[in-house]
Amino acid sequence: MEGSTLSYFLMSWLDPSLLALTAAGTLAGVYIGAIPGLSVTMAVSILISFTFAWDVNDALALMGGVFCGGVYGGSRTAILLNIPGAPSAIATAIDGFPLAQRGEAGRAIGVSTVMSVIGGITGVIALALAAPAISEFALMFAPRDYLLLAIIGILLVGALSGESLAKGVFAGALGVLIGMVGLDPMTAEGRFTFGQVSLLGGIPYVAAMIGFFGVAEALVQLHHLHATPVRQKVDRIVPGWDVVKKYIPLSIRSSVIGVVVGALPGTGGDIAALMAYDHAKRSVKKPSRPFGQGAYEGLVAPETANNAAIGGAYIPMLTLGLPGDAVTAVIIGALFIHGLKPGPMLMIETPHLFWFTVGNLTLANIFTLIFGLTGIRVFAKMVECPRSILIPLIIVLSVVGTYAIQNSVIDIYWMLAFGVLGYFMKMYGYQVGPVILGVILGPLMDVSYRRAMLSVRDDPVMFAWEMVANPLTLVLTLSVILLLASQTPAWATARTRLGRWRETARR
């Protein structure tokens, strides 16, 4: 049995065609993920139409490579241009972009690459060793728990990306409102459409993301049009062992967060990255710089977590037939097309598939390391480019990326409108990160809340009781309360007094 398991694991490594497909998929994923508007989900969806006639191993090898490379790739533009290539890279931009502004883009990308691979490998190990246990834990989550998880995600980004919690929560609520536009998922009636048929499909979050990050950042840079570009240091791309060793404990803790959150059906790397960033901010006593001003710890935590979430997302997909995120939802469709049935029977009917996937994801992470540490000098030149050239280029790429989603001119109008709105928000001290997370998590909050209310027959007293009666829900409820309390002046005063008391006690 052990011999057959090893042979399944090494299938992608020893078969030249599978090796080439994994490499090609990873390389394509790195650059697709780096382009705002070209999502990993879209790339995998397109691949299904090309690979439905292929052997299932060939198709999964290519998709696995695109998945791993794409999640990592979103960090490059987040670091260089403050434009996350994917929602999971929003937290990366908080400290990644200040590092590029300091001229450390090369080292920042090198560190993010190595830590991303460490997170990815950790996620694969968790997939191999703990799939059944983590899947059972994920099944414990009820709709009320997903509601609380979504609220925590928005509160985290509201608290992390700015000094004012009120402004962060307002920005998150604005994103939730934008995410509510379209058909009601429970009744199929139009909401906030004002009679416009074009709004029934909702507002694409990618158009909002490109507008708030890409166009808004370009407009902000107009104030610094004649500033001298920062020369990037790209002489030391590969981080030394001392640097890697220093961040290993944080990366392992962040990987655990990524695996657990990734294993929750319907969540994904964006929430995992935010939670890992919050963990780093609370647990690291002496960061390399203050968080939000170029702390490498603020780069390590989210990058490790969102890549570890890949292995986590495969856990419920392979063992329960439930998608961990949008990409694994597409891969489930691919498995059905190939005549397979994801779920408990998959391990019995096609036992090779599990270990083949584990081996393929391991190989894809190795290719991510190889391709991630190449081409950095070319990418770094983007930041050194004069703003008079870079700003129009960002606008053009934003328009092309937005139009490519649905071939819709209306999406371009939305993107430009959000760009102008994002510009004024930045000018008045409002962060745009919470808006995008609100757009993404808003529908999850909506559906989870309504399902939770239906389960108690719309009884608010019973709903409140379930928030404290279930142990798991109670932990999440207390987390929300603690997160809100930790941003109050009283909490800061209490922490200061506690610190003074400890210093006195030591003396």
Short mmCIF file of C-alpha atoms in Angstrom, two decimals:
data_model
loop_
_atom_site.label_atom_id
_atom_site.label_comp_id
_atom_site.label_asym_id
_atom_site.label_seq_id
_atom_site.Cartn_x
_atom_site.Cartn_y
_atom_site.Cartn_z
CA MET A 1 0.00 0.00 0.00
CA GLU A 2 2.87 2.35 0.90
CA GLY A 3 4.53 1.65 -2.43
CA SER A 4 1.38 2.45 -4.39
CA THR A 5 0.85 5.62 -2.33
CA LEU A 6 4.37 6.80 -3.19
CA SER A 7 3.86 5.98 -6.87
CA TYR A 8 0.62 8.00 -6.91
CA PHE A 9 2.40 10.89 -5.16
CA LEU A 10 5.24 10.90 -7.71
CA MET A 11 3.06 10.60 -10.83
CA SER A 12 3.40 14.31 -11.66
CA TRP A 13 7.13 14.22 -10.94
CA LEU A 14 8.04 11.24 -13.11
CA ASP A 15 5.70 11.70 -16.08
CA PRO A 16 7.24 14.28 -18.48
CA SER A 17 3.86 15.48 -19.78
CA LEU A 18 2.39 15.95 -16.29
CA LEU A 19 5.59 17.68 -15.18
CA ALA A 20 5.42 20.05 -18.16
CA LEU A 21 1.71 20.78 -17.61
CA THR A 22 2.26 21.57 -13.92
CA ALA A 23 5.17 23.87 -14.78
CA ALA A 24 3.21 25.62 -17.55
CA GLY A 25 0.17 26.05 -15.31
CA THR A 26 2.24 27.49 -12.45
CA LEU A 27 4.06 29.93 -14.73
CA ALA A 28 0.78 31.06 -16.30
CA GLY A 29 -0.81 31.35 -12.86
CA VAL A 30 1.96 33.61 -11.52
CA TYR A 31 1.42 36.13 -14.31
CA ILE A 32 -2.38 35.78 -14.47
CA GLY A 33 -2.55 36.39 -10.71
CA ALA A 34 -0.35 39.47 -11.08
CA ILE A 35 -2.75 41.14 -13.52
CA PRO A 36 -5.72 42.80 -11.77
CA GLY A 37 -8.94 41.66 -13.42
CA LEU A 38 -7.62 38.25 -14.46
CA SER A 39 -8.65 36.03 -11.57
CA VAL A 40 -7.50 32.49 -10.86
CA THR A 41 -11.16 31.40 -10.83
CA MET A 42 -11.64 32.78 -14.33
CA ALA A 43 -8.48 31.07 -15.59
CA VAL A 44 -9.47 27.67 -14.17
CA SER A 45 -13.00 28.10 -15.55
CA ILE A 46 -11.61 28.72 -19.03
CA LEU A 47 -9.33 25.69 -18.70
CA ILE A 48 -12.33 23.38 -18.22
CA SER A 49 -13.48 24.09 -21.77
CA PHE A 50 -10.03 23.14 -23.09
CA THR A 51 -9.39 20.11 -20.90
CA PHE A 52 -12.74 18.28 -20.76
CA ALA A 53 -11.50 15.83 -23.40
CA TRP A 54 -8.14 15.32 -21.69
CA ASP A 55 -7.15 12.62 -19.24
CA VAL A 56 -8.25 13.65 -15.74
CA ASN A 57 -4.67 13.64 -14.41
CA ASP A 58 -3.53 16.04 -17.15
CA ALA A 59 -6.43 18.40 -16.45
CA LEU A 60 -5.90 18.40 -12.67
CA ALA A 61 -2.13 18.92 -13.06
CA LEU A 62 -2.67 22.04 -15.17
CA MET A 63 -5.40 23.43 -12.89
CA GLY A 64 -3.37 22.76 -9.74
CA GLY A 65 -0.43 24.67 -11.19
CA VAL A 66 -2.60 27.65 -12.17
CA PHE A 67 -4.20 27.66 -8.70
CA CYS A 68 -0.89 27.71 -6.78
CA GLY A 69 0.82 30.17 -9.10
CA GLY A 70 -2.20 32.48 -9.28
CA VAL A 71 -2.66 32.87 -5.53
CA TYR A 72 1.02 33.78 -5.18
CA GLY A 73 1.03 36.05 -8.25
CA GLY A 74 -1.45 38.52 -6.75
CA SER A 75 1.23 39.71 -4.32
CA ARG A 76 3.51 41.16 -7.00
CA THR A 77 1.33 44.07 -8.10
CA ALA A 78 0.16 44.50 -4.50
CA ILE A 79 3.77 45.14 -3.48
CA LEU A 80 4.87 47.13 -6.52
CA LEU A 81 1.79 49.22 -7.33
CA ASN A 82 -0.56 48.85 -4.34
CA ILE A 83 -2.96 47.07 -6.71
CA PRO A 84 -3.72 43.54 -5.42
CA GLY A 85 -3.90 41.08 -8.29
CA ALA A 86 -6.44 39.10 -6.24
CA PRO A 87 -8.57 39.71 -3.12
CA SER A 88 -6.28 37.40 -1.12
CA ALA A 89 -3.45 39.92 -1.67
CA ILE A 90 -5.31 42.89 -0.15
CA ALA A 91 -3.63 42.36 3.23
CA THR A 92 -0.25 41.99 1.48
CA ALA A 93 -0.51 45.52 0.09
CA ILE A 94 -0.77 47.06 3.58
CA ASP A 95 2.95 46.57 4.24
CA GLY A 96 4.15 45.41 0.81
CA PHE A 97 3.61 48.73 -0.99
CA PRO A 98 5.38 50.80 1.71
CA LEU A 99 8.36 48.44 1.26
CA ALA A 100 8.42 49.22 -2.48
CA GLN A 101 8.24 52.93 -1.67
CA ARG A 102 11.35 52.44 0.47
CA GLY A 103 13.17 50.86 -2.47
CA GLU A 104 12.98 47.31 -1.10
CA ALA A 105 10.66 45.79 -3.70
CA GLY A 106 13.16 43.08 -4.69
CA ARG A 107 13.70 41.85 -1.15
CA ALA A 108 9.97 42.12 -0.39
CA ILE A 109 9.04 39.93 -3.36
CA GLY A 110 11.81 37.48 -2.47
CA VAL A 111 10.57 37.14 1.11
CA SER A 112 6.92 36.85 -0.01
CA THR A 113 7.88 34.13 -2.52
CA VAL A 114 9.73 31.96 -0.03
CA MET A 115 7.07 32.40 2.65
CA SER A 116 4.29 31.71 0.14
CA VAL A 117 5.93 28.40 -0.74
CA ILE A 118 6.38 27.51 2.95
CA GLY A 119 2.68 28.21 3.46
CA GLY A 120 1.75 26.22 0.37
CA ILE A 121 3.82 23.19 1.45
CA THR A 122 2.34 23.39 4.96
CA GLY A 123 -1.15 23.39 3.45
CA VAL A 124 -0.31 20.31 1.39
CA ILE A 125 1.06 18.52 4.48
CA ALA A 126 -2.17 19.34 6.31
CA LEU A 127 -4.13 18.00 3.34
CA ALA A 128 -2.17 14.76 3.46
CA LEU A 129 -2.25 14.22 7.22
CA ALA A 130 -5.32 15.89 8.61
CA ALA A 131 -7.94 15.88 5.85
CA PRO A 132 -10.61 13.82 7.67
CA ALA A 133 -10.25 15.64 11.01
CA ILE A 134 -10.29 19.16 9.52
CA SER A 135 -13.24 18.26 7.30
CA GLU A 136 -15.24 17.13 10.33
CA PHE A 137 -14.39 20.41 12.08
CA ALA A 138 -15.50 22.39 9.02
CA LEU A 139 -18.86 20.60 9.08
CA MET A 140 -19.47 21.94 12.60
CA PHE A 141 -19.95 25.46 11.19
CA ALA A 142 -23.60 26.50 11.02
CA PRO A 143 -24.95 29.52 9.05
CA ARG A 144 -24.68 31.72 12.17
CA ASP A 145 -20.97 30.83 12.38
CA TYR A 146 -20.38 31.90 8.78
CA LEU A 147 -22.18 35.16 9.57
CA LEU A 148 -19.83 35.81 12.50
CA LEU A 149 -16.81 34.78 10.43
CA ALA A 150 -17.74 37.29 7.71
CA ILE A 151 -18.24 40.03 10.33
CA ILE A 152 -14.82 39.24 11.81
CA GLY A 153 -13.29 39.49 8.33
CA ILE A 154 -14.71 42.97 7.74
CA LEU A 155 -13.86 44.16 11.27
CA LEU A 156 -10.32 42.86 10.87
CA VAL A 157 -9.65 44.78 7.68
CA GLY A 158 -11.40 47.82 9.14
CA ALA A 159 -9.17 47.74 12.18
CA LEU A 160 -5.96 46.83 10.35
CA SER A 161 -5.88 49.18 7.40
CA GLY A 162 -6.34 52.49 9.18
CA GLU A 163 -6.07 54.25 12.49
CA SER A 164 -9.81 54.90 12.78
CA LEU A 165 -12.05 51.89 13.42
CA ALA A 166 -15.13 54.00 12.65
CA LYS A 167 -13.83 54.87 9.18
CA GLY A 168 -12.87 51.24 8.59
CA VAL A 169 -16.30 49.94 9.60
CA PHE A 170 -17.99 52.61 7.47
CA ALA A 171 -15.90 51.55 4.47
CA GLY A 172 -16.75 47.88 5.12
CA ALA A 173 -20.47 48.71 5.39
CA LEU A 174 -20.26 50.61 2.09
CA GLY A 175 -18.78 47.49 0.50
CA VAL A 176 -21.57 45.33 1.93
CA LEU A 177 -24.13 47.73 0.43
CA ILE A 178 -22.45 47.48 -2.98
CA GLY A 179 -22.41 43.68 -2.66
CA MET A 180 -26.18 43.64 -2.02
CA VAL A 181 -26.96 45.02 -5.48
CA GLY A 182 -28.58 42.45 -7.78
CA LEU A 183 -30.93 39.52 -7.42
CA ASP A 184 -31.90 38.49 -3.91
CA PRO A 185 -30.41 34.96 -3.47
CA MET A 186 -33.42 33.79 -1.45
CA THR A 187 -36.33 35.27 -3.41
CA ALA A 188 -34.77 36.08 -6.83
CA GLU A 189 -36.16 39.63 -6.65
CA GLY A 190 -34.13 42.66 -7.63
CA ARG A 191 -32.46 44.67 -4.85
CA PHE A 192 -31.11 48.23 -5.20
CA THR A 193 -31.50 47.95 -8.97
CA PHE A 194 -33.81 51.02 -9.36
CA GLY A 195 -35.51 49.27 -12.24
CA GLN A 196 -32.27 48.85 -14.22
CA VAL A 197 -32.01 45.44 -15.85
CA SER A 198 -28.24 45.80 -16.11
CA LEU A 199 -27.98 45.76 -12.30
CA LEU A 200 -29.82 42.46 -11.83
CA GLY A 201 -26.54 40.59 -12.17
CA GLY A 202 -24.94 42.70 -9.46
CA ILE A 203 -21.76 44.75 -9.58
CA PRO A 204 -18.68 42.60 -10.34
CA TYR A 205 -16.32 42.76 -7.36
CA VAL A 206 -13.33 42.68 -9.71
CA ALA A 207 -14.51 45.94 -11.33
CA ALA A 208 -14.84 47.44 -7.86
CA MET A 209 -11.42 46.11 -6.83
CA ILE A 210 -9.68 47.50 -9.92
CA GLY A 211 -11.44 50.85 -9.50
CA PHE A 212 -10.78 51.28 -5.78
CA PHE A 213 -7.19 50.08 -5.96
CA GLY A 214 -5.99 50.71 -9.51
CA VAL A 215 -7.69 53.89 -10.71
CA ALA A 216 -7.85 55.46 -7.25
CA GLU A 217 -4.13 54.88 -6.71
CA ALA A 218 -3.37 56.34 -10.16
CA LEU A 219 -5.37 59.47 -9.31
CA VAL A 220 -3.58 59.80 -5.96
CA GLN A 221 -0.22 59.52 -7.72
CA LEU A 222 -1.14 62.56 -9.84
CA HIS A 223 -0.32 64.64 -6.76
CA HIS A 224 3.23 63.31 -6.96
CA LEU A 225 3.61 63.42 -10.74
CA HIS A 226 7.05 65.04 -10.72
CA ALA A 227 8.46 63.12 -7.77
CA THR A 228 11.66 61.18 -8.42
CA PRO A 229 10.95 57.43 -8.72
CA VAL A 230 12.40 55.33 -5.91
CA ARG A 231 15.29 53.20 -7.13
CA GLN A 232 14.63 49.58 -6.22
CA LYS A 233 17.27 47.35 -4.65
CA VAL A 234 17.13 44.05 -6.50
CA ASP A 235 20.67 42.86 -5.84
CA ARG A 236 19.54 40.54 -3.02
CA ILE A 237 16.33 38.84 -4.12
CA VAL A 238 16.69 35.45 -2.46
CA PRO A 239 16.43 35.98 1.30
CA GLY A 240 19.22 34.53 3.43
CA TRP A 241 18.69 31.58 5.76
CA ASP A 242 18.88 33.91 8.76
CA VAL A 243 15.90 35.89 7.41
CA VAL A 244 13.87 32.75 6.67
CA LYS A 245 14.71 31.28 10.08
CA LYS A 246 13.60 34.48 11.80
CA TYR A 247 10.12 34.32 10.26
CA ILE A 248 9.58 30.54 10.41
CA PRO A 249 7.57 30.59 13.70
CA LEU A 250 5.22 33.30 12.39
CA SER A 251 4.85 31.53 9.04
CA ILE A 252 3.91 28.24 10.72
CA ARG A 253 1.29 29.92 12.92
CA SER A 254 -0.09 31.78 9.88
CA SER A 255 -0.13 28.52 7.89
CA VAL A 256 -2.32 26.88 10.54
CA ILE A 257 -4.74 29.82 10.29
CA GLY A 258 -4.72 29.51 6.50
CA VAL A 259 -5.40 25.77 6.52
CA VAL A 260 -8.28 25.98 9.00
CA VAL A 261 -9.96 28.97 7.32
CA GLY A 262 -9.34 27.50 3.85
CA ALA A 263 -11.05 24.28 4.92
CA LEU A 264 -14.26 26.16 5.77
CA PRO A 265 -16.52 25.79 2.71
CA GLY A 266 -17.09 29.08 0.94
CA THR A 267 -14.37 31.15 2.62
CA GLY A 268 -10.89 31.28 1.07
CA GLY A 269 -7.50 32.95 1.18
CA ASP A 270 -8.75 36.54 1.58
CA ILE A 271 -10.21 35.93 5.05
CA ALA A 272 -7.25 33.71 5.97
CA ALA A 273 -4.78 36.45 5.00
CA LEU A 274 -6.61 39.06 7.07
CA MET A 275 -6.79 36.83 10.13
CA ALA A 276 -3.10 35.98 9.82
CA TYR A 277 -2.21 39.67 9.49
CA ASP A 278 -4.23 40.45 12.61
CA HIS A 279 -2.48 37.59 14.43
CA ALA A 280 0.92 38.96 13.41
CA LYS A 281 0.01 42.46 14.52
CA ARG A 282 -1.08 41.20 17.93
CA SER A 283 1.62 38.59 18.54
CA VAL A 284 4.80 40.18 17.16
CA LYS A 285 6.15 42.41 19.90
CA LYS A 286 9.10 43.91 18.01
CA PRO A 287 8.36 44.09 14.26
CA SER A 288 11.05 45.19 11.83
CA ARG A 289 9.05 48.40 11.36
CA PRO A 290 5.63 49.56 12.58
CA PHE A 291 2.83 47.63 10.89
CA GLY A 292 1.46 49.52 7.91
CA GLN A 293 4.82 51.22 7.28
CA GLY A 294 6.74 48.34 5.73
CA ALA A 295 6.92 45.63 8.38
CA TYR A 296 8.18 42.37 6.88
CA GLU A 297 6.04 40.51 9.43
CA GLY A 298 3.01 42.14 7.79
CA LEU A 299 4.13 40.62 4.51
CA VAL A 300 5.01 37.15 5.82
CA ALA A 301 1.75 36.44 7.65
CA PRO A 302 -0.84 37.05 4.88
CA GLU A 303 1.31 35.54 2.13
CA THR A 304 1.87 32.37 4.13
CA ALA A 305 -1.80 32.09 5.09
CA ASN A 306 -3.38 32.62 1.67
CA ASN A 307 -1.14 29.97 0.11
CA ALA A 308 -1.73 27.53 2.97
CA ALA A 309 -5.46 28.04 2.34
CA ILE A 310 -5.03 26.25 -1.01
CA GLY A 311 -4.34 22.93 0.72
CA GLY A 312 -7.13 23.71 3.16
CA ALA A 313 -9.60 24.36 0.34
CA TYR A 314 -8.83 20.95 -1.20
CA ILE A 315 -9.71 19.17 2.07
CA PRO A 316 -13.51 19.56 2.00
CA MET A 317 -13.48 19.25 -1.80
CA LEU A 318 -11.83 15.83 -1.85
CA THR A 319 -13.34 14.38 1.34
CA LEU A 320 -16.84 15.89 1.42
CA GLY A 321 -17.50 17.20 -2.08
CA LEU A 322 -17.83 20.75 -0.72
CA PRO A 323 -15.86 23.62 -2.28
CA GLY A 324 -13.43 25.37 0.04
CA ASP A 325 -13.43 28.46 -2.21
CA ALA A 326 -14.45 29.61 -5.69
CA VAL A 327 -11.57 27.85 -7.46
CA THR A 328 -12.26 24.46 -5.87
CA ALA A 329 -15.93 24.93 -6.78
CA VAL A 330 -14.82 25.11 -10.41
CA ILE A 331 -12.52 22.09 -9.96
CA ILE A 332 -15.47 20.11 -8.57
CA GLY A 333 -17.27 20.84 -11.82
CA ALA A 334 -14.23 19.59 -13.73
CA LEU A 335 -14.24 16.34 -11.73
CA PHE A 336 -17.92 15.78 -12.54
CA ILE A 337 -17.21 16.41 -16.23
CA HIS A 338 -14.56 13.68 -16.06
CA GLY A 339 -17.04 11.26 -14.53
CA LEU A 340 -15.81 11.50 -10.93
CA LYS A 341 -17.91 12.19 -7.84
CA PRO A 342 -16.13 14.39 -5.27
CA GLY A 343 -16.99 13.36 -1.73
CA PRO A 344 -16.50 10.45 0.67
CA MET A 345 -16.77 7.83 -2.11
CA LEU A 346 -14.00 9.50 -4.13
CA MET A 347 -11.33 8.06 -1.80
CA ILE A 348 -12.81 4.58 -2.23
CA GLU A 349 -13.59 4.59 -5.96
CA THR A 350 -10.43 6.44 -7.11
CA PRO A 351 -7.87 6.14 -4.28
CA HIS A 352 -5.02 7.32 -6.50
CA LEU A 353 -6.60 10.75 -7.00
CA PHE A 354 -5.97 11.97 -3.44
CA TRP A 355 -2.26 11.22 -3.40
CA PHE A 356 -1.87 12.36 -6.99
CA THR A 357 -3.34 15.75 -5.94
CA VAL A 358 -1.02 15.93 -2.92
CA GLY A 359 2.02 15.23 -5.10
CA ASN A 360 0.90 17.63 -7.81
CA LEU A 361 0.34 20.52 -5.37
CA THR A 362 3.77 19.86 -3.84
CA LEU A 363 5.37 20.04 -7.28
CA ALA A 364 3.39 23.20 -8.13
CA ASN A 365 4.75 24.88 -4.99
CA ILE A 366 8.31 24.01 -6.03
CA PHE A 367 7.67 25.59 -9.44
CA THR A 368 6.16 28.62 -7.68
CA LEU A 369 9.47 29.07 -5.87
CA ILE A 370 11.42 28.78 -9.12
CA PHE A 371 9.22 31.10 -11.19
CA GLY A 372 8.55 33.43 -8.27
CA LEU A 373 12.24 34.23 -7.87
CA THR A 374 12.69 34.97 -11.58
CA GLY A 375 11.59 38.03 -13.51
CA ILE A 376 11.64 40.23 -10.39
CA ARG A 377 14.04 42.75 -11.91
CA VAL A 378 11.64 43.26 -14.82
CA PHE A 379 8.70 43.70 -12.45
CA ALA A 380 10.70 46.09 -10.26
CA LYS A 381 11.26 48.36 -13.26
CA MET A 382 7.51 49.09 -13.18
CA VAL A 383 7.99 51.07 -9.97
CA GLU A 384 11.01 52.95 -11.33
CA CYS A 385 9.04 53.97 -14.41
CA PRO A 386 8.25 57.74 -14.49
CA ARG A 387 4.76 58.45 -13.17
CA SER A 388 3.84 60.30 -16.37
CA ILE A 389 4.14 56.93 -18.15
CA LEU A 390 3.07 54.62 -15.33
CA ILE A 391 -0.24 56.35 -14.49
CA PRO A 392 -1.71 56.18 -18.03
CA LEU A 393 -0.48 52.57 -18.27
CA ILE A 394 -2.31 51.68 -15.03
CA ILE A 395 -5.50 53.30 -16.33
CA VAL A 396 -5.28 51.44 -19.66
CA LEU A 397 -4.61 48.09 -17.96
CA SER A 398 -7.49 48.75 -15.55
CA VAL A 399 -9.88 49.38 -18.44
CA VAL A 400 -8.70 46.32 -20.36
CA GLY A 401 -8.80 44.09 -17.27
CA THR A 402 -12.31 45.25 -16.36
CA TYR A 403 -13.67 44.82 -19.87
CA ALA A 404 -12.17 41.32 -20.11
CA ILE A 405 -14.35 40.06 -17.24
CA GLN A 406 -17.69 40.14 -19.07
CA ASN A 407 -16.94 42.14 -22.24
CA SER A 408 -19.14 44.86 -20.77
CA VAL A 409 -18.66 48.61 -21.22
CA ILE A 410 -20.94 49.16 -18.21
CA ASP A 411 -18.35 47.44 -16.02
CA ILE A 412 -15.81 50.03 -17.19
CA TYR A 413 -18.15 52.83 -16.09
CA TRP A 414 -18.49 51.19 -12.68
CA MET A 415 -14.74 50.78 -12.43
CA LEU A 416 -14.09 54.46 -13.23
CA ALA A 417 -16.82 55.60 -10.81
CA PHE A 418 -15.34 53.47 -8.03
CA GLY A 419 -11.92 54.85 -8.88
CA VAL A 420 -13.09 58.44 -8.38
CA LEU A 421 -14.90 57.44 -5.16
CA GLY A 422 -11.80 55.62 -3.94
CA TYR A 423 -9.68 58.69 -4.68
CA PHE A 424 -11.84 60.93 -2.47
CA MET A 425 -11.93 58.25 0.24
CA LYS A 426 -8.14 58.13 0.31
CA MET A 427 -7.91 61.92 0.38
CA TYR A 428 -10.13 62.02 3.47
CA GLY A 429 -8.39 59.16 5.30
CA TYR A 430 -10.75 56.30 4.46
CA GLN A 431 -9.16 52.99 3.47
CA VAL A 432 -10.45 51.16 0.39
CA GLY A 433 -9.49 47.63 1.53
CA PRO A 434 -12.58 47.25 3.76
CA VAL A 435 -14.83 48.24 0.83
CA ILE A 436 -13.62 45.35 -1.33
CA LEU A 437 -13.86 42.87 1.53
CA GLY A 438 -17.39 44.14 2.16
CA VAL A 439 -18.33 43.55 -1.48
CA ILE A 440 -16.98 39.98 -1.28
CA LEU A 441 -18.26 39.08 2.18
CA GLY A 442 -21.57 40.95 2.02
CA PRO A 443 -23.48 38.21 0.16
CA LEU A 444 -22.07 35.60 2.58
CA MET A 445 -23.29 37.68 5.53
CA ASP A 446 -26.70 38.14 3.93
CA VAL A 447 -27.34 34.49 3.12
CA SER A 448 -25.87 33.22 6.40
CA TYR A 449 -27.96 35.59 8.52
CA ARG A 450 -31.19 34.72 6.73
CA ARG A 451 -30.53 31.00 6.89
CA ALA A 452 -29.73 31.32 10.59
CA MET A 453 -33.01 33.18 11.18
CA LEU A 454 -34.95 30.59 9.17
CA SER A 455 -33.48 27.85 11.37
CA VAL A 456 -35.04 29.50 14.45
CA ARG A 457 -38.27 30.48 12.63
CA ASP A 458 -37.44 34.20 12.72
CA ASP A 459 -37.35 34.25 16.52
CA PRO A 460 -34.78 36.94 17.55
CA VAL A 461 -34.64 35.66 21.15
CA MET A 462 -33.82 32.14 19.99
CA PHE A 463 -31.28 33.55 17.53
CA ALA A 464 -29.54 35.47 20.33
CA TRP A 465 -29.60 32.37 22.54
CA GLU A 466 -27.89 30.25 19.87
CA MET A 467 -25.12 32.85 19.68
CA VAL A 468 -24.05 31.86 23.20
CA ALA A 469 -25.43 28.33 23.60
CA ASN A 470 -23.16 26.65 21.03
CA PRO A 471 -19.45 26.53 22.08
CA LEU A 472 -18.09 27.25 18.60
CA THR A 473 -20.54 30.12 18.03
CA LEU A 474 -19.75 31.50 21.50
CA VAL A 475 -16.03 31.63 20.66
CA LEU A 476 -16.75 33.52 17.44
CA THR A 477 -19.19 35.88 19.23
CA LEU A 478 -16.59 36.65 21.88
CA SER A 479 -14.03 37.23 19.10
CA VAL A 480 -16.30 39.88 17.53
CA ILE A 481 -16.82 41.56 20.92
CA LEU A 482 -13.10 41.44 21.70
CA LEU A 483 -12.21 42.82 18.29
CA LEU A 484 -14.55 45.78 18.80
CA ALA A 485 -13.41 46.36 22.38
CA SER A 486 -9.72 46.25 21.41
CA GLN A 487 -10.17 49.37 19.27
CA THR A 488 -11.65 51.52 22.06
CA PRO A 489 -9.66 54.14 24.03
CA ALA A 490 -10.48 52.28 27.28
CA TRP A 491 -8.73 49.15 25.97
CA ALA A 492 -5.62 51.14 24.99
CA THR A 493 -5.54 52.75 28.44
CA ALA A 494 -5.90 49.36 30.13
CA ARG A 495 -3.04 47.91 28.05
CA THR A 496 -0.81 50.86 28.93
CA ARG A 497 -1.53 50.46 32.65
CA LEU A 498 -0.95 46.71 32.43
CA GLY A 499 2.41 47.32 30.75
CA ARG A 500 3.45 49.75 33.45
CA TRP A 501 2.37 47.29 36.15
CA ARG A 502 4.48 44.56 34.57
CA GLU A 503 7.52 46.84 34.40
CA THR A 504 7.04 47.73 38.05
CA ALA A 505 6.67 44.06 39.00
CA ARG A 506 9.91 43.16 37.20
CA ARG A 507 11.82 45.83 39.04
#
